[in-house]
Every structure is written in structure tokens, then in C-alpha cells.
Short mmCIF file of C-alpha atoms in Angstrom, two decimals:
data_model
loop_
_atom_site.label_atom_id
_atom_site.label_comp_id
_atom_site.label_asym_id
_atom_site.label_seq_id
_atom_site.Cartn_x
_atom_site.Cartn_y
_atom_site.Cartn_z
CA ASP A 1 6.70 -18.63 -5.92
CA ALA A 2 9.71 -16.16 -3.69
CA GLY A 3 7.13 -12.59 -3.67
CA VAL A 4 8.83 -9.94 -2.81
CA ILE A 5 11.56 -10.85 -0.70
CA GLN A 6 12.18 -7.40 2.66
CA SER A 7 15.37 -7.60 4.96
CA PRO A 8 15.56 -7.17 8.14
CA ARG A 9 12.23 -8.35 9.27
CA HIS A 10 12.84 -5.73 12.75
CA GLU A 11 15.24 -3.51 13.10
CA VAL A 12 15.46 -1.56 16.86
CA THR A 13 18.40 1.11 16.63
CA GLU A 14 19.62 3.86 18.14
CA MET A 15 18.79 7.53 17.50
CA GLY A 16 20.69 8.62 14.91
CA GLN A 17 22.18 5.29 13.49
CA GLU A 18 22.40 4.14 10.15
CA VAL A 19 19.47 1.87 8.52
CA THR A 20 19.87 -0.01 5.72
CA LEU A 21 16.06 -2.21 4.13
CA ARG A 22 17.12 -4.22 1.46
CA CYS A 23 14.15 -5.38 -0.61
CA LYS A 24 14.72 -8.00 -3.04
CA PRO A 25 11.36 -7.97 -6.01
CA ILE A 26 9.86 -10.66 -7.29
CA SER A 27 11.98 -11.81 -10.86
CA GLY A 28 10.36 -10.06 -13.91
CA HIS A 29 9.70 -6.99 -12.25
CA ASN A 30 10.34 -3.67 -13.69
CA SER A 31 9.10 -1.80 -11.12
CA LEU A 32 9.60 -1.16 -7.41
CA PHE A 33 8.49 0.82 -5.15
CA TRP A 34 8.88 1.94 -1.28
CA TYR A 35 6.04 2.55 0.95
CA ARG A 36 6.33 3.84 4.66
CA GLN A 37 3.07 2.99 6.97
CA THR A 38 2.15 4.48 10.31
CA MET A 39 -1.19 5.32 12.29
CA MET A 40 -1.24 8.30 11.46
CA ARG A 41 0.19 8.82 8.16
CA GLY A 42 -0.87 5.26 7.08
CA LEU A 43 0.75 4.01 3.24
CA GLU A 44 3.08 6.95 1.73
CA LEU A 45 4.66 6.48 -1.10
CA LEU A 46 8.62 6.62 -0.42
CA ILE A 47 10.05 6.66 -3.97
CA TYR A 48 9.73 4.21 -6.79
CA PHE A 49 12.06 2.58 -9.93
CA ASN A 50 11.59 2.34 -13.20
CA ASN A 51 14.00 0.19 -15.29
CA ASN A 52 16.69 -0.21 -11.80
CA VAL A 53 15.57 3.97 -13.04
CA PRO A 54 14.22 6.34 -9.64
CA ILE A 55 11.36 8.02 -11.52
CA ASP A 56 9.69 9.55 -8.34
CA ASP A 57 11.28 10.09 -4.62
CA SER A 58 8.59 12.92 -4.32
CA GLY A 59 7.54 10.67 -1.12
CA MET A 60 11.21 11.27 0.20
CA PRO A 61 10.81 12.94 4.09
CA GLU A 62 14.30 14.35 3.52
CA ASP A 63 17.63 13.84 2.42
CA ARG A 64 18.34 11.52 5.20
CA PHE A 65 16.72 9.12 3.02
CA SER A 66 18.10 7.87 0.17
CA ALA A 67 17.53 4.86 -2.16
CA LYS A 68 18.91 2.67 -4.28
CA MET A 69 18.64 0.36 -7.25
CA PRO A 70 21.82 -0.82 -8.46
CA ASN A 71 20.15 -4.40 -10.31
CA ALA A 72 16.71 -5.30 -11.21
CA SER A 73 17.24 -7.88 -7.69
CA PHE A 74 18.22 -5.52 -4.85
CA SER A 75 17.63 -2.39 -3.78
CA THR A 76 18.69 -0.56 -0.54
CA LEU A 77 16.83 2.20 1.37
CA LYS A 78 19.08 3.32 3.62
CA ILE A 79 18.12 5.97 6.35
CA GLN A 80 21.19 8.41 8.50
CA PRO A 81 20.75 9.12 10.22
CA SER A 82 17.76 7.24 12.05
CA GLU A 83 15.03 9.19 14.95
CA PRO A 84 12.17 8.59 16.92
CA ARG A 85 10.26 9.62 14.06
CA ASP A 86 10.95 7.23 11.64
CA SER A 87 9.73 4.54 13.37
CA ALA A 88 7.56 2.83 11.15
CA VAL A 89 7.10 -0.35 8.93
CA TYR A 90 8.50 0.22 5.56
CA PHE A 91 7.37 -2.11 2.45
CA CYS A 92 9.03 -2.98 -0.55
CA ALA A 93 6.44 -3.99 -3.76
CA SER A 94 7.44 -4.58 -7.48
CA SER A 95 5.17 -4.47 -10.40
CA LEU A 96 5.32 -7.01 -13.73
CA ARG A 97 4.83 -3.73 -16.19
CA GLY A 98 4.92 -0.13 -14.52
CA GLY A 99 4.14 3.09 -15.21
CA VAL A 100 0.89 0.85 -17.27
CA ALA A 101 -2.46 2.10 -15.16
CA GLY A 102 -4.56 -1.18 -13.94
CA ASP A 103 -1.27 -2.68 -13.32
CA THR A 104 -1.33 -4.71 -9.48
CA GLN A 105 1.45 -4.60 -6.96
CA TYR A 106 2.98 -6.95 -5.09
CA PHE A 107 4.06 -6.43 -1.36
CA GLY A 108 7.02 -7.53 1.10
CA PRO A 109 6.20 -8.53 3.86
CA GLY A 110 7.82 -5.50 5.37
CA THR A 111 10.35 -4.24 8.15
CA ARG A 112 9.40 -2.90 11.08
CA LEU A 113 11.56 -0.21 12.63
CA THR A 114 11.29 0.84 15.83
CA VAL A 115 15.07 3.79 16.47
CA LEU A 116 14.87 4.70 20.56
CA ARG B 1 -8.95 17.82 1.82
CA LYS B 2 -7.08 14.13 0.85
CA GLU B 3 -6.70 12.44 -1.65
CA VAL B 4 -8.70 8.87 -1.39
CA GLU B 5 -10.18 9.69 1.80
CA GLN B 6 -12.52 7.04 3.70
CA ASP B 7 -14.42 6.28 6.86
CA PRO B 8 -11.62 4.42 9.41
CA GLY B 9 -14.39 2.32 11.64
CA PRO B 10 -14.40 -0.33 12.88
CA PHE B 11 -17.01 -1.65 11.13
CA ASN B 12 -18.51 -4.57 13.46
CA VAL B 13 -20.69 -7.14 11.95
CA PRO B 14 -22.27 -10.59 12.74
CA GLU B 15 -21.21 -13.51 10.31
CA GLY B 16 -23.46 -13.35 7.14
CA ALA B 17 -24.63 -9.28 7.90
CA THR B 18 -23.96 -7.38 4.12
CA VAL B 19 -21.19 -4.43 5.07
CA ALA B 20 -20.53 -1.65 2.16
CA PHE B 21 -17.56 -0.02 2.57
CA ASN B 22 -16.94 4.03 0.91
CA CYS B 23 -14.66 5.47 -0.57
CA THR B 24 -13.87 9.54 -2.27
CA TYR B 25 -10.66 10.85 -4.30
CA SER B 26 -9.50 14.32 -4.93
CA ASN B 27 -8.69 13.62 -8.83
CA SER B 28 -10.51 13.48 -11.31
CA ALA B 29 -7.45 12.14 -13.97
CA SER B 30 -7.48 9.22 -11.90
CA GLN B 31 -6.89 6.27 -14.20
CA SER B 32 -7.25 3.53 -11.42
CA PHE B 33 -9.92 2.13 -8.63
CA PHE B 34 -8.65 -0.53 -6.45
CA TRP B 35 -8.98 -2.43 -3.10
CA TYR B 36 -6.15 -4.06 -1.23
CA ARG B 37 -7.35 -6.09 2.05
CA GLN B 38 -4.54 -5.64 4.57
CA ASP B 39 -4.49 -8.16 7.61
CA CYS B 40 -3.14 -7.25 10.79
CA ARG B 41 0.89 -6.68 10.94
CA LYS B 42 0.92 -7.99 7.44
CA GLU B 43 0.88 -6.36 4.27
CA PRO B 44 -0.94 -4.63 1.79
CA LYS B 45 -3.30 -7.16 -0.91
CA LEU B 46 -4.78 -6.99 -3.79
CA LEU B 47 -8.84 -8.21 -3.90
CA MET B 48 -10.11 -6.57 -6.63
CA SER B 49 -9.81 -4.31 -8.89
CA VAL B 50 -12.97 -1.10 -9.87
CA TYR B 51 -14.11 -1.09 -13.71
CA SER B 52 -16.25 1.61 -13.86
CA SER B 53 -19.31 -1.18 -15.21
CA GLY B 54 -18.89 -2.68 -11.65
CA ASN B 55 -17.64 -5.39 -11.08
CA GLU B 56 -17.89 -9.06 -9.16
CA ASP B 57 -15.88 -11.71 -7.28
CA GLY B 58 -17.70 -14.21 -5.43
CA ARG B 59 -19.33 -12.06 -2.78
CA PHE B 60 -17.75 -8.68 -3.27
CA THR B 61 -19.31 -6.20 -5.81
CA ALA B 62 -17.04 -2.88 -5.74
CA GLN B 63 -18.29 0.01 -8.00
CA LEU B 64 -17.19 3.49 -9.40
CA ASN B 65 -18.84 6.53 -10.40
CA ARG B 66 -16.46 8.56 -12.01
CA ALA B 67 -18.79 12.16 -11.49
CA SER B 68 -18.78 11.98 -7.87
CA GLN B 69 -15.39 10.88 -7.58
CA TYR B 70 -16.65 7.52 -5.39
CA ILE B 71 -16.05 3.88 -5.27
CA SER B 72 -17.96 1.57 -2.93
CA LEU B 73 -17.52 -1.70 -2.32
CA LEU B 74 -19.62 -4.48 -0.89
CA ILE B 75 -19.16 -7.92 1.03
CA ARG B 76 -22.11 -9.82 1.45
CA ASP B 77 -22.40 -13.01 3.46
CA SER B 78 -19.87 -11.48 5.60
CA LYS B 79 -16.89 -14.19 6.74
CA LEU B 80 -14.81 -14.46 10.32
CA SER B 81 -11.68 -14.78 7.59
CA ASP B 82 -13.32 -11.81 5.78
CA SER B 83 -12.14 -9.71 9.54
CA ALA B 84 -9.44 -7.21 8.30
CA THR B 85 -8.53 -3.49 7.06
CA TYR B 86 -10.02 -2.23 3.16
CA LEU B 87 -7.31 0.18 2.10
CA CYS B 88 -9.22 1.61 -1.31
CA VAL B 89 -6.32 2.54 -3.65
CA VAL B 90 -6.47 4.50 -6.58
CA ASN B 91 -3.80 6.08 -9.19
CA GLY B 92 -2.14 8.69 -10.79
CA PRO B 93 -3.10 10.36 -14.42
CA THR B 94 -0.73 9.33 -17.48
CA GLY B 95 1.73 9.88 -17.14
CA THR B 96 2.35 9.26 -13.30
CA ALA B 97 0.01 5.56 -13.92
CA SER B 98 2.23 3.76 -11.22
CA LYS B 99 1.84 6.14 -8.41
CA LEU B 100 -0.56 4.81 -5.99
CA THR B 101 -2.61 6.59 -3.71
CA PHE B 102 -4.06 4.97 -0.57
CA GLY B 103 -7.21 5.33 1.89
CA THR B 104 -5.79 5.34 5.34
CA GLY B 105 -8.27 2.28 5.18
CA THR B 106 -11.43 1.00 7.12
CA ARG B 107 -11.08 -2.12 9.59
CA LEU B 108 -13.80 -4.85 9.61
CA GLN B 109 -14.15 -6.87 12.20
CA VAL B 110 -16.80 -9.66 11.59
CA THR B 111 -17.60 -11.85 15.12
CA LEU B 112 -20.00 -15.12 15.38
#
């Protein structure tokens, strides 16, 4: 069974460039989550979707960040323009029954982003 | 005050030791509680859910004290393979059940 798939696994870019991170959730899962992890702040929820609809984007740092989920099997997180402080590991996770307490979230391997 | 607070460690223990991690959370309306494990440069993975009555999974025991807003994880007979960061995780109140809040983690290093 394929887990959550993320691409690219590593991204190095220069400040000001656009970065697009991609995620394919586990087939049949209804909810998708984007997280960011840094040493200083730990793992932070950026945005999550239920049935392809954004439910809570209060964790998105600023307007430079945007996320889309055009269908049940694909989501993107875009940073434009990127800044050095965006350097982090970005995880995508999915769950079967989003909105249900106790539902397990399964994480992808993450994208390690470095902005120079 | 952070929503979920953990001692960052590291906890360095010899193989076979018993080690306990603690966690406190600030939102009394939280409904679900978990421990996740994260290996170095890997993604977090669910270790176990935490129930009010306490629950055990092999060498791992989790406890929840709602009155004190306190969660614990006990690992008995530590193995080298238990070396990882353990994340305390709490979900939101009704209406935000999907929203998980992660502690910054407690790092465990088990040595020979």
C-alpha cells in the first residue's frame, strides 16, 4: 500500500524564487494536512483540507504561501517569493475521516526546503 | 504558554532501563491525545493513542490525567531501537477535531 507521496524530497532555491511542493494523499483518505517543521518552532499545521475544501488556513504564515487541492489525489503548497526563513521540512499528511476525533494522520516523507 | 509542552531532553538511558516522558496541554476542551514517534530525518508516525483509562501496548504505557491536563508515556525495558524523538500530540475541541497540535518533542537516546 502506497503511503503519502511527496515531491520533491529536497529543494534548494534562491531567495525570491517560486517553490511548489506536491503531495499525493493515501487513496480513499478524505483529509489532507500541510505542516512545517523547524528546530525552533517544531511541527506546525499550516492548512488542512476536508474533501478537497480548505477548512483552516490560520497557520499559513503570510500571503506568500498558498495551497490548493484540485482533486482528491493531489495537493500543492506554493511559496512565492521564497525567503531564507522559509527553510524547513514541509510534511504532508492525510487521514481517513477528517473531523473525527482520534483519526490517525499518516505523514509523507517530507520535503526539505533550503532557501539561500 | 505553549499549547503543548514537553521536556526536550535529551534523555540518555542504558538499554533495559525504564524511562518516562511527560507532557502538559493548555486547552481543557481537547478531545484526543496521542504519542507520535519521529526518527532522525524521518516523518512522524503514530506510536499510540492515549485514553483516559490508560492504555498499554507491549513495553509502552500511556496515561492521561484530564484534571491536570497531563499526559505521560512510559517505556519499559528500553531497546536501542527506541532511540527517537517522542512527540506529544493533542487535537482540538469540537469543530476542530482534525487540528492536531504537536509538542516540540522529547529526544530519547538508548545506549549499550
